[in-house]
Each structure stands twice: as structure tokens, then as C-alpha cells.
């Protein structure tokens, strides 16, 4: 999914990375020409942008996706079909996020003061309402939901169980920020203003753990941040800071997703207007052990950024789904180390596949 802070008001760009233990720069390599690229090397704006390419996706994948739409739809990649999620809310689904044994759905409704919060049981497929709130993110343990509500000048934070029970009563919080994620260091708050800072605070409040212009990811006690000109990995336990050079000059890091095994992280560098109205997507995977960037095959590509997203499967495959120029709607699978993508054409809802989560991957 395209990671964000509950609604489109603020994009929560999360990137997980490992500590290098020193100040050596992170290297990169392209999928077509493996090898370490010297520090300071970057793609030029004139670098050719391709259409999405790869081998036909054949055989069973066991892959199903839940795509945020109105109503949400289940995409069966093997069967090549999609169907509405039974019992799902109508009125404009805002987001879908995985929780323990199911999926958290946030959906607006006509006349509602705040989007409704729903949980889909991963076993039965049943959908039940658990509450309402402007912003909601899964608790770190997957067994609850943090709800950040904004009602005029009154803003609160509460925690609900997946059954809708109150686990932490609502308390006042500042209205100039929005909840992004629950992390091992505390709650990550994003700024509503472009020039504002992002912070990590304990769930119960009471002081900052970390502050930066933008916090891209939290991995254990390490934080990857963006200070406008450079990416920095900080060990909050020791205070050690490590520079993480960008692998490309294309756009900015829109989101990053750590692989289930914790060995790599997928990061999409997006250019929303190149040269307009065309847009570019450039997806890289950072190998945390080798400290090398590897470009996903076929990148960079022309894509509709607001209709495309990505997610990891439990077995370590990266799923790209969305709308691509000269290709149309498609699902692409890639396992880090493979020399090519595996593609299958598809037809998504008009809103595309900007926000989706993996339901099952065999």
C-alpha cells in the first residue's frame, strides 16, 4: 500500500533501513548492470523512462489483494477477477491496513462527522464497525487501533481493541499534527504544515524521543530521517548518525516498506510532474546487510502515482499494482535478486490501486 497518515491530508513516507555502524556511504546497483556506483553518482533528469516490462506472470501465486475503493474490492490475481468485499462500508474508503488476523478499513459516509472504522476478519471475511475517527493506525502489536480524531479545535487520541472496546481513553493532543504510525520508539506524529517538524513521543505522552524535518522510518531504536538535503540513519541509543545517500535524482522518496525478513526495504522515488502531465516512478530496494541499493527491474517507469502502490507478501515478494502508461492496469511481482518483473494485466476500479494490502500469499 502507499503508506499514509490515515487520509490524503498528510503523506506518511516510511522507509526502514539498517544501521551501517559507520559513516561509509550506501552503495547502489542497477538490476541490469550490477555493481557498486561511486559516491555522488546520480541519475540525470534525462535518463530514459521506460514502460513497465517483464515476463508474463504464469502459474499460481496464491495472491489476493484488498484494494481501497468504493466499495473495497478483493483482487484474485490468479483468477484475474475482482469482487466487492461483502458487508464493506460504502461512501469512499480512505485506507486499508493490515492488523492481527484481518484488515482495518477506514471509510467515510454521507453526513458522518468522521470516517467510520471497520475490521475485516481474515478468517471469516466478516466486516464489523468498531468506531470512528479522522485518522487511525494499527497498534504496534497488531491487536488494537490508535485513533486520532480532529473535531474543530478539539483533537484527541484513543486506543480501541479490534472488537471496538476502549483500551485507552481519549486524551487531548495538539491539532497541528496527525498520527502516522505506532513504532518501537513510540507514536510517530506528522506535521500538517509543510515546514513543520515530525516527532516521536511515548504513547502516553510526556516528552519527545526524536524530532526531524521528516521521519521516514523507525526500525527498533533507529530512525531514518530526511532533512531536505540528505537522508540520515540515527541510532537513538548511542546517538550515532549515518548518512544514507539517495540512489537516484528522480523525485523524492514517497514511501518505503521493509521486507518481512527485515533484510531489505523497497522505496519508491516519485516525480509527480515529469514533464507533465506524465509522472515517473523509480522503485529501489535497499539491501541492509550489503548496504547497497538495487533498482527494481524496468525502472524508472511512467505511472499514475495516485493510482499505483506497492506492498510485500509474507514470503518476500514485492507487489507493484496500479496504472502504468502504455500498459494500463497491471500487477507486477518481483523478488529481490531477480533480473526481471513478472507481469499480469488487470482492470482495477477507476481509483486504481494506490492503497491496498495483501490478504493472502501462498
Tab-separated table of C-alpha atoms in Angstrom:
chain	number	residue	atom	x	y	z
A	1	UNK	CA	0.000	0.000	0.000
A	2	UNK	CA	1.020	3.597	-0.325
A	3	UNK	CA	1.722	4.346	3.298
A	4	UNK	CA	-0.003	7.456	4.583
A	5	UNK	CA	-1.470	9.009	7.690
A	6	UNK	CA	-4.995	7.652	7.528
A	7	UNK	CA	-6.224	10.116	4.875
A	8	UNK	CA	-4.714	12.059	1.999
A	9	UNK	CA	-4.217	15.113	4.234
A	10	UNK	CA	-0.646	14.087	5.018
A	11	UNK	CA	1.547	11.514	3.271
A	12	UNK	CA	3.391	9.399	5.824
A	13	UNK	CA	6.539	8.342	3.993
A	14	UNK	CA	8.015	5.407	5.906
A	15	UNK	CA	11.366	3.872	4.999
A	16	UNK	CA	13.069	1.164	7.057
A	17	UNK	CA	16.826	0.802	6.984
A	18	UNK	CA	19.580	-0.862	8.949
A	19	UNK	CA	22.444	0.878	10.740
A	20	UNK	CA	25.764	0.683	8.901
A	21	UNK	CA	27.800	1.101	12.040
A	22	UNK	CA	29.925	3.780	10.413
A	23	UNK	CA	29.938	6.679	8.013
A	24	UNK	CA	30.618	4.833	4.760
A	25	UNK	CA	28.054	5.714	2.094
A	26	UNK	CA	25.432	3.245	0.971
A	27	UNK	CA	26.230	1.894	-2.490
A	28	UNK	CA	23.781	1.109	-5.251
A	29	UNK	CA	23.484	-1.196	-8.217
A	30	UNK	CA	21.033	-1.437	-11.072
A	31	UNK	CA	19.231	-4.623	-11.923
A	32	UNK	CA	20.579	-4.562	-15.461
A	33	UNK	CA	24.174	-3.727	-14.625
A	34	UNK	CA	25.109	-4.970	-11.144
A	35	UNK	CA	27.938	-3.192	-9.431
A	36	UNK	CA	28.736	-0.545	-6.885
A	37	UNK	CA	28.198	3.014	-8.020
A	38	UNK	CA	30.710	5.559	-6.672
A	39	UNK	CA	29.519	8.089	-4.141
A	40	UNK	CA	27.982	11.157	-5.692
A	41	UNK	CA	26.820	9.366	-8.830
A	42	UNK	CA	23.171	10.005	-9.617
A	43	UNK	CA	20.740	9.527	-12.456
A	44	UNK	CA	20.390	12.565	-14.673
A	45	UNK	CA	16.963	14.077	-15.317
A	46	UNK	CA	17.385	12.970	-18.960
A	47	UNK	CA	17.610	9.281	-18.021
A	48	UNK	CA	15.262	7.288	-20.271
A	49	UNK	CA	11.969	6.359	-18.673
A	50	UNK	CA	10.511	3.061	-19.823
A	51	UNK	CA	7.125	1.466	-19.955
A	52	UNK	CA	6.632	-1.289	-17.403
A	53	UNK	CA	8.127	-4.505	-18.798
A	54	UNK	CA	8.644	-8.075	-17.645
A	55	UNK	CA	7.866	-11.727	-18.266
A	56	UNK	CA	4.253	-12.943	-18.228
A	57	UNK	CA	3.138	-13.995	-14.761
A	58	UNK	CA	2.158	-17.647	-15.068
A	59	UNK	CA	1.250	-20.334	-12.591
A	60	UNK	CA	-0.415	-19.985	-9.212
A	61	UNK	CA	0.650	-17.115	-6.976
A	62	UNK	CA	-1.864	-17.602	-4.153
A	63	UNK	CA	-2.147	-13.836	-4.090
A	64	UNK	CA	-5.203	-11.810	-3.137
A	65	UNK	CA	-5.267	-8.062	-2.582
A	66	UNK	CA	-7.780	-5.872	-0.783
A	67	UNK	CA	-7.912	-2.563	-2.645
A	68	UNK	CA	-9.307	0.627	-1.122
A	69	UNK	CA	-12.204	1.693	-3.337
A	70	UNK	CA	-15.903	2.464	-3.019
A	71	UNK	CA	-16.704	-0.225	-2.098
A	72	UNK	CA	-13.416	-2.014	-1.299
A	73	UNK	CA	-12.674	-4.874	-3.687
A	74	UNK	CA	-10.853	-8.184	-3.371
A	75	UNK	CA	-8.491	-8.849	-6.268
A	76	UNK	CA	-7.728	-12.505	-7.001
A	77	UNK	CA	-4.526	-12.347	-9.043
A	78	UNK	CA	-4.670	-15.997	-10.132
A	79	UNK	CA	-8.287	-15.912	-11.297
A	80	UNK	CA	-7.912	-12.466	-12.803
A	81	UNK	CA	-11.078	-11.114	-11.234
A	82	UNK	CA	-12.210	-8.705	-8.572
A	83	UNK	CA	-15.305	-8.599	-6.416
A	84	UNK	CA	-16.690	-6.208	-3.811
A	85	UNK	CA	-15.892	-7.071	-0.211
A	86	UNK	CA	-19.148	-8.442	1.285
A	87	UNK	CA	-20.524	-6.225	4.041
A	88	UNK	CA	-17.984	-3.478	3.391
A	89	UNK	CA	-18.905	0.152	4.071
A	90	UNK	CA	-19.935	2.431	1.207
A	91	UNK	CA	-19.153	6.101	0.822
A	92	UNK	CA	-15.475	6.288	-0.106
A	93	UNK	CA	-12.898	4.021	1.504
A	94	UNK	CA	-9.970	6.057	2.790
A	95	UNK	CA	-7.467	3.341	3.636
A	96	UNK	CA	-6.869	-0.349	4.259
A	97	UNK	CA	-4.184	-1.558	6.678
A	98	UNK	CA	-3.276	-4.987	7.981
A	99	UNK	CA	-3.927	-5.858	11.625
A	100	UNK	CA	-3.633	-9.095	13.573
A	101	UNK	CA	-5.762	-11.659	11.745
A	102	UNK	CA	-7.501	-9.190	9.462
A	103	UNK	CA	-7.661	-5.736	7.918
A	104	UNK	CA	-8.506	-2.288	9.300
A	105	UNK	CA	-10.696	-0.278	6.933
A	106	UNK	CA	-11.347	3.429	7.268
A	107	UNK	CA	-14.279	4.733	5.253
A	108	UNK	CA	-16.233	7.951	5.027
A	109	UNK	CA	-20.004	8.026	4.920
A	110	UNK	CA	-22.565	10.667	3.907
A	111	UNK	CA	-23.279	13.021	6.801
A	112	UNK	CA	-20.701	11.452	9.116
A	113	UNK	CA	-18.554	13.775	11.217
A	114	UNK	CA	-15.617	11.357	10.936
A	115	UNK	CA	-14.800	8.303	8.833
A	116	UNK	CA	-16.032	5.018	10.224
A	117	UNK	CA	-13.546	2.379	11.354
A	118	UNK	CA	-14.156	-1.235	10.415
A	119	UNK	CA	-12.292	-4.516	10.837
A	120	UNK	CA	-12.450	-7.396	8.385
A	121	UNK	CA	-11.843	-10.784	9.993
A	122	UNK	CA	-9.215	-12.586	7.935
A	123	UNK	CA	-10.782	-15.979	8.577
A	124	UNK	CA	-14.493	-15.433	8.070
A	125	UNK	CA	-14.248	-12.326	5.896
A	126	UNK	CA	-16.889	-10.624	8.033
A	127	UNK	CA	-16.729	-6.853	8.399
A	128	UNK	CA	-17.732	-5.116	11.627
A	129	UNK	CA	-17.699	-1.483	12.720
A	130	UNK	CA	-15.516	-0.669	15.736
A	131	UNK	CA	-15.716	3.127	15.921
A	132	UNK	CA	-14.962	6.374	14.092
A	133	UNK	CA	-12.080	8.788	13.730
A	134	UNK	CA	-10.339	11.068	11.267
A	135	UNK	CA	-7.016	9.213	11.436
A	136	UNK	CA	-6.397	5.634	12.539
A	137	UNK	CA	-3.326	3.382	12.530
A	138	UNK	CA	-2.801	-0.184	13.755
A	139	UNK	CA	-1.169	-0.596	17.152
A	140	UNK	CA	2.356	-1.988	17.013
A	141	UNK	CA	1.245	-5.365	18.370
A	142	UNK	CA	-1.482	-5.627	15.720
A	143	UNK	CA	-4.183	-6.188	18.338
A	144	UNK	CA	-5.610	-2.704	18.509
A	145	UNK	CA	-6.030	0.632	16.765
A	146	UNK	CA	-4.877	4.126	17.674
A	147	UNK	CA	-7.500	6.728	16.749
A	148	UNK	CA	-6.523	10.375	16.296
A	149	UNK	CA	-9.718	12.414	15.970
A	150	UNK	CA	-9.948	16.040	14.797
A	151	UNK	CA	-13.224	17.826	15.548
A	152	UNK	CA	-12.829	21.564	15.074
A	153	UNK	CA	-10.411	22.858	17.703
A	154	UNK	CA	-10.642	19.664	19.749
A	155	UNK	CA	-8.242	16.853	18.896
A	156	UNK	CA	-7.874	13.602	20.803
A	157	UNK	CA	-6.029	10.295	20.855
A	158	UNK	CA	-7.562	7.000	21.994
A	159	UNK	CA	-6.860	3.297	21.610
A	160	UNK	CA	-9.501	0.754	20.655
A	161	UNK	CA	-9.400	-3.015	20.632
A	162	UNK	CA	-10.238	-4.829	17.411
A	163	UNK	CA	-13.622	-5.559	18.985
A	164	UNK	CA	-14.285	-1.836	19.467
A	165	UNK	CA	-13.643	-1.823	23.215
A	166	UNK	CA	-11.790	1.141	24.719
A	167	UNK	CA	-8.231	0.215	25.674
A	168	UNK	CA	-7.019	3.767	26.355
A	169	UNK	CA	-9.491	6.591	26.924
A	170	UNK	CA	-9.388	9.636	24.656
A	171	UNK	CA	-6.984	12.367	25.766
A	172	UNK	CA	-6.316	15.808	24.257
A	173	UNK	CA	-3.467	16.153	21.742
A	174	UNK	CA	-2.269	19.129	19.634
A	175	UNK	CA	-4.275	19.822	16.478
A	176	UNK	CA	-1.300	20.857	14.311
A	177	UNK	CA	-0.192	17.281	13.690
A	178	UNK	CA	-1.547	13.904	12.650
A	179	UNK	CA	-0.814	10.356	13.757
A	180	UNK	CA	1.340	8.411	11.274
A	181	UNK	CA	2.332	5.127	12.930
A	182	UNK	CA	2.913	3.209	16.142
A	183	UNK	CA	6.613	2.344	16.382
A	184	UNK	CA	9.016	0.606	18.743
A	185	UNK	CA	10.080	4.050	19.997
A	186	UNK	CA	6.590	5.445	20.443
A	187	UNK	CA	3.954	7.172	18.341
A	188	UNK	CA	5.135	8.905	15.176
A	189	UNK	CA	3.376	12.220	14.557
A	190	UNK	CA	3.488	14.058	11.230
A	191	UNK	CA	3.183	17.792	10.723
A	192	UNK	CA	0.150	19.253	8.960
A	193	UNK	CA	2.221	22.229	7.804
A	194	UNK	CA	4.889	21.721	5.133
A	195	UNK	CA	7.568	23.433	7.222
A	196	UNK	CA	6.637	21.694	10.452
A	197	UNK	CA	8.705	19.032	12.174
A	198	UNK	CA	7.768	15.425	12.830
A	199	UNK	CA	8.211	13.855	16.246
A	200	UNK	CA	8.152	10.530	18.061
A	201	UNK	CA	6.650	10.528	21.547
A	202	UNK	CA	5.762	7.818	24.086
A	203	UNK	CA	2.203	6.571	23.624
A	204	UNK	CA	1.242	8.049	26.981
A	205	UNK	CA	2.778	11.431	26.164
A	206	UNK	CA	5.457	13.116	28.205
A	207	UNK	CA	8.410	14.204	26.100
A	208	UNK	CA	9.992	13.715	22.700
A	209	UNK	CA	12.087	10.723	21.722
A	210	UNK	CA	13.094	12.107	18.320
A	211	UNK	CA	12.419	15.126	16.092
A	212	UNK	CA	13.294	15.802	12.445
A	213	UNK	CA	12.004	17.644	9.395
A	214	UNK	CA	10.574	14.330	8.198
A	215	UNK	CA	10.744	10.912	9.812
A	216	UNK	CA	10.796	8.261	7.122
A	217	UNK	CA	11.039	5.126	9.239
A	218	UNK	CA	11.618	3.657	12.656
A	219	UNK	CA	13.356	0.288	12.993
A	220	UNK	CA	13.859	-0.726	16.605
A	221	UNK	CA	15.742	2.157	18.202
A	222	UNK	CA	16.946	3.506	14.843
A	223	UNK	CA	15.302	6.317	12.894
A	224	UNK	CA	15.710	7.210	9.238
A	225	UNK	CA	15.025	10.883	8.654
A	226	UNK	CA	15.014	13.325	5.762
A	227	UNK	CA	16.489	16.745	6.452
A	228	UNK	CA	15.647	18.128	2.995
A	229	UNK	CA	19.112	17.543	1.518
A	230	UNK	CA	20.167	14.182	2.936
A	231	UNK	CA	18.839	11.016	4.498
A	232	UNK	CA	20.233	10.155	7.916
A	233	UNK	CA	20.041	6.992	9.976
A	234	UNK	CA	20.218	7.707	13.713
A	235	UNK	CA	20.753	5.191	16.492
A	236	UNK	CA	18.767	6.779	19.305
A	237	UNK	CA	20.512	4.540	21.834
A	238	UNK	CA	24.054	5.645	21.012
A	239	UNK	CA	23.406	8.887	19.146
A	240	UNK	CA	25.379	7.627	16.124
A	241	UNK	CA	24.307	9.184	12.811
A	242	UNK	CA	24.990	7.595	9.411
A	243	UNK	CA	24.479	9.270	6.040
A	244	UNK	CA	22.374	7.290	3.552
A	245	UNK	CA	22.857	8.808	0.065
A	246	UNK	CA	19.967	8.794	-2.377
A	247	UNK	CA	20.314	6.212	-5.178
A	248	UNK	CA	18.617	8.397	-7.795
A	249	UNK	CA	17.889	12.001	-8.642
A	250	UNK	CA	14.346	11.172	-9.711
A	251	UNK	CA	11.738	12.790	-7.486
A	252	UNK	CA	11.588	12.188	-3.759
A	253	UNK	CA	11.034	9.147	-1.543
A	254	UNK	CA	7.263	8.821	-1.323
A	255	UNK	CA	7.150	5.740	0.824
A	256	UNK	CA	9.233	2.784	1.922
A	257	UNK	CA	8.310	-0.710	3.024
A	258	UNK	CA	10.540	-3.113	4.916
A	259	UNK	CA	10.514	-6.719	3.730
A	260	UNK	CA	9.065	-9.325	6.112
A	261	UNK	CA	12.504	-10.836	6.740
A	262	UNK	CA	13.923	-7.406	7.594
A	263	UNK	CA	16.738	-7.745	5.059
A	264	UNK	CA	15.663	-5.150	2.526
A	265	UNK	CA	13.372	-2.201	2.076
A	266	UNK	CA	11.525	-1.069	-1.029
A	267	UNK	CA	11.460	2.661	-1.658
A	268	UNK	CA	9.644	4.467	-4.448
A	269	UNK	CA	11.166	7.730	-5.655
A	270	UNK	CA	8.330	9.561	-7.387
A	271	UNK	CA	8.250	12.522	-9.752
A	272	UNK	CA	4.645	13.826	-9.872
A	273	UNK	CA	5.071	16.025	-12.967
A	274	UNK	CA	7.708	14.910	-15.468
A	275	UNK	CA	7.459	16.651	-17.834
A	276	UNK	CA	3.754	16.976	-17.109
A	277	UNK	CA	1.194	15.504	-17.211
A	278	UNK	CA	3.302	12.320	-17.255
A	279	UNK	CA	4.635	11.049	-13.944
A	280	UNK	CA	7.589	8.836	-13.050
A	281	UNK	CA	8.078	6.038	-10.543
A	282	UNK	CA	11.533	4.683	-9.668
A	283	UNK	CA	11.482	1.781	-7.179
A	284	UNK	CA	14.656	0.653	-5.416
A	285	UNK	CA	15.371	-1.989	-2.774
A	286	UNK	CA	17.985	-1.340	-0.111
A	287	UNK	CA	19.867	-4.476	0.950
A	288	UNK	CA	20.535	-3.770	4.616
A	289	UNK	CA	23.349	-6.305	5.042
A	290	UNK	CA	25.287	-5.400	1.882
A	291	UNK	CA	24.308	-1.728	2.229
A	292	UNK	CA	23.561	-1.493	-1.470
A	293	UNK	CA	20.653	-0.087	-3.399
A	294	UNK	CA	19.308	-2.346	-6.145
A	295	UNK	CA	16.981	-0.897	-8.729
A	296	UNK	CA	13.813	-2.849	-9.403
A	297	UNK	CA	13.833	-4.165	-12.997
A	298	UNK	CA	12.153	-1.998	-15.656
A	299	UNK	CA	12.564	1.200	-13.630
A	300	UNK	CA	12.036	4.094	-13.962
A	301	UNK	CA	8.570	3.877	-15.487
A	302	UNK	CA	5.745	6.213	-16.393
A	303	UNK	CA	2.886	5.618	-13.964
A	304	UNK	CA	-0.167	7.258	-12.471
A	305	UNK	CA	1.165	7.829	-8.968
A	306	UNK	CA	-2.239	8.399	-7.382
A	307	UNK	CA	-3.433	5.083	-8.795
A	308	UNK	CA	-0.398	2.897	-8.061
A	309	UNK	CA	1.094	1.373	-4.930
A	310	UNK	CA	3.178	-1.480	-3.584
A	311	UNK	CA	3.278	-4.000	-0.743
A	312	UNK	CA	5.279	-7.026	0.384
A	313	UNK	CA	3.931	-10.557	0.561
A	314	UNK	CA	4.712	-12.693	3.607
A	315	UNK	CA	7.206	-14.733	1.586
A	316	UNK	CA	9.237	-11.720	0.451
A	317	UNK	CA	7.814	-10.823	-2.957
A	318	UNK	CA	7.264	-7.179	-3.803
A	319	UNK	CA	3.889	-6.440	-5.380
A	320	UNK	CA	3.515	-3.396	-7.628
A	321	UNK	CA	-0.060	-2.690	-8.656
A	322	UNK	CA	-1.697	0.180	-10.453
A	323	UNK	CA	-1.960	2.105	-13.702
A	324	UNK	CA	1.079	2.350	-15.975
A	325	UNK	CA	1.463	4.375	-19.176
A	326	UNK	CA	1.323	2.312	-22.407
A	327	UNK	CA	0.481	-0.781	-20.334
A	328	UNK	CA	-2.715	0.033	-18.476
A	329	UNK	CA	-3.645	-1.612	-15.190
A	330	UNK	CA	-1.253	-4.354	-14.109
A	331	UNK	CA	0.121	-6.383	-11.222
A	332	UNK	CA	3.890	-6.960	-11.128
A	333	UNK	CA	5.763	-9.324	-8.810
A	334	UNK	CA	9.474	-9.145	-8.003
A	335	UNK	CA	11.691	-10.955	-5.565
A	336	UNK	CA	14.910	-9.049	-4.702
A	337	UNK	CA	17.726	-10.560	-6.732
A	338	UNK	CA	15.552	-11.495	-9.713
A	339	UNK	CA	16.569	-9.914	-13.010
A	340	UNK	CA	13.033	-9.175	-14.189
A	341	UNK	CA	9.488	-8.486	-13.118
A	342	UNK	CA	6.605	-10.874	-13.687
A	343	UNK	CA	3.510	-9.104	-15.018
A	344	UNK	CA	-0.184	-9.727	-15.414
A	345	UNK	CA	-2.647	-7.268	-16.902
A	346	UNK	CA	-5.630	-6.392	-14.759
A	347	UNK	CA	-8.530	-3.993	-14.524
A	348	UNK	CA	-8.743	-2.089	-11.250
A	349	UNK	CA	-11.513	0.276	-10.142
A	350	UNK	CA	-11.347	3.796	-11.578
A	351	UNK	CA	-9.457	4.905	-8.470
A	352	UNK	CA	-6.654	2.448	-9.272
A	353	UNK	CA	-4.610	0.636	-6.626
A	354	UNK	CA	-2.942	3.450	-4.712
A	355	UNK	CA	-3.913	1.844	-1.405
A	356	UNK	CA	-4.015	-1.937	-0.996
A	357	UNK	CA	-2.945	-4.666	1.377
A	358	UNK	CA	-2.085	-8.316	0.781
A	359	UNK	CA	-4.764	-10.688	2.070
A	360	UNK	CA	-3.075	-13.976	1.284
A	361	UNK	CA	0.080	-15.151	-0.437
A	362	UNK	CA	0.855	-18.854	-0.633
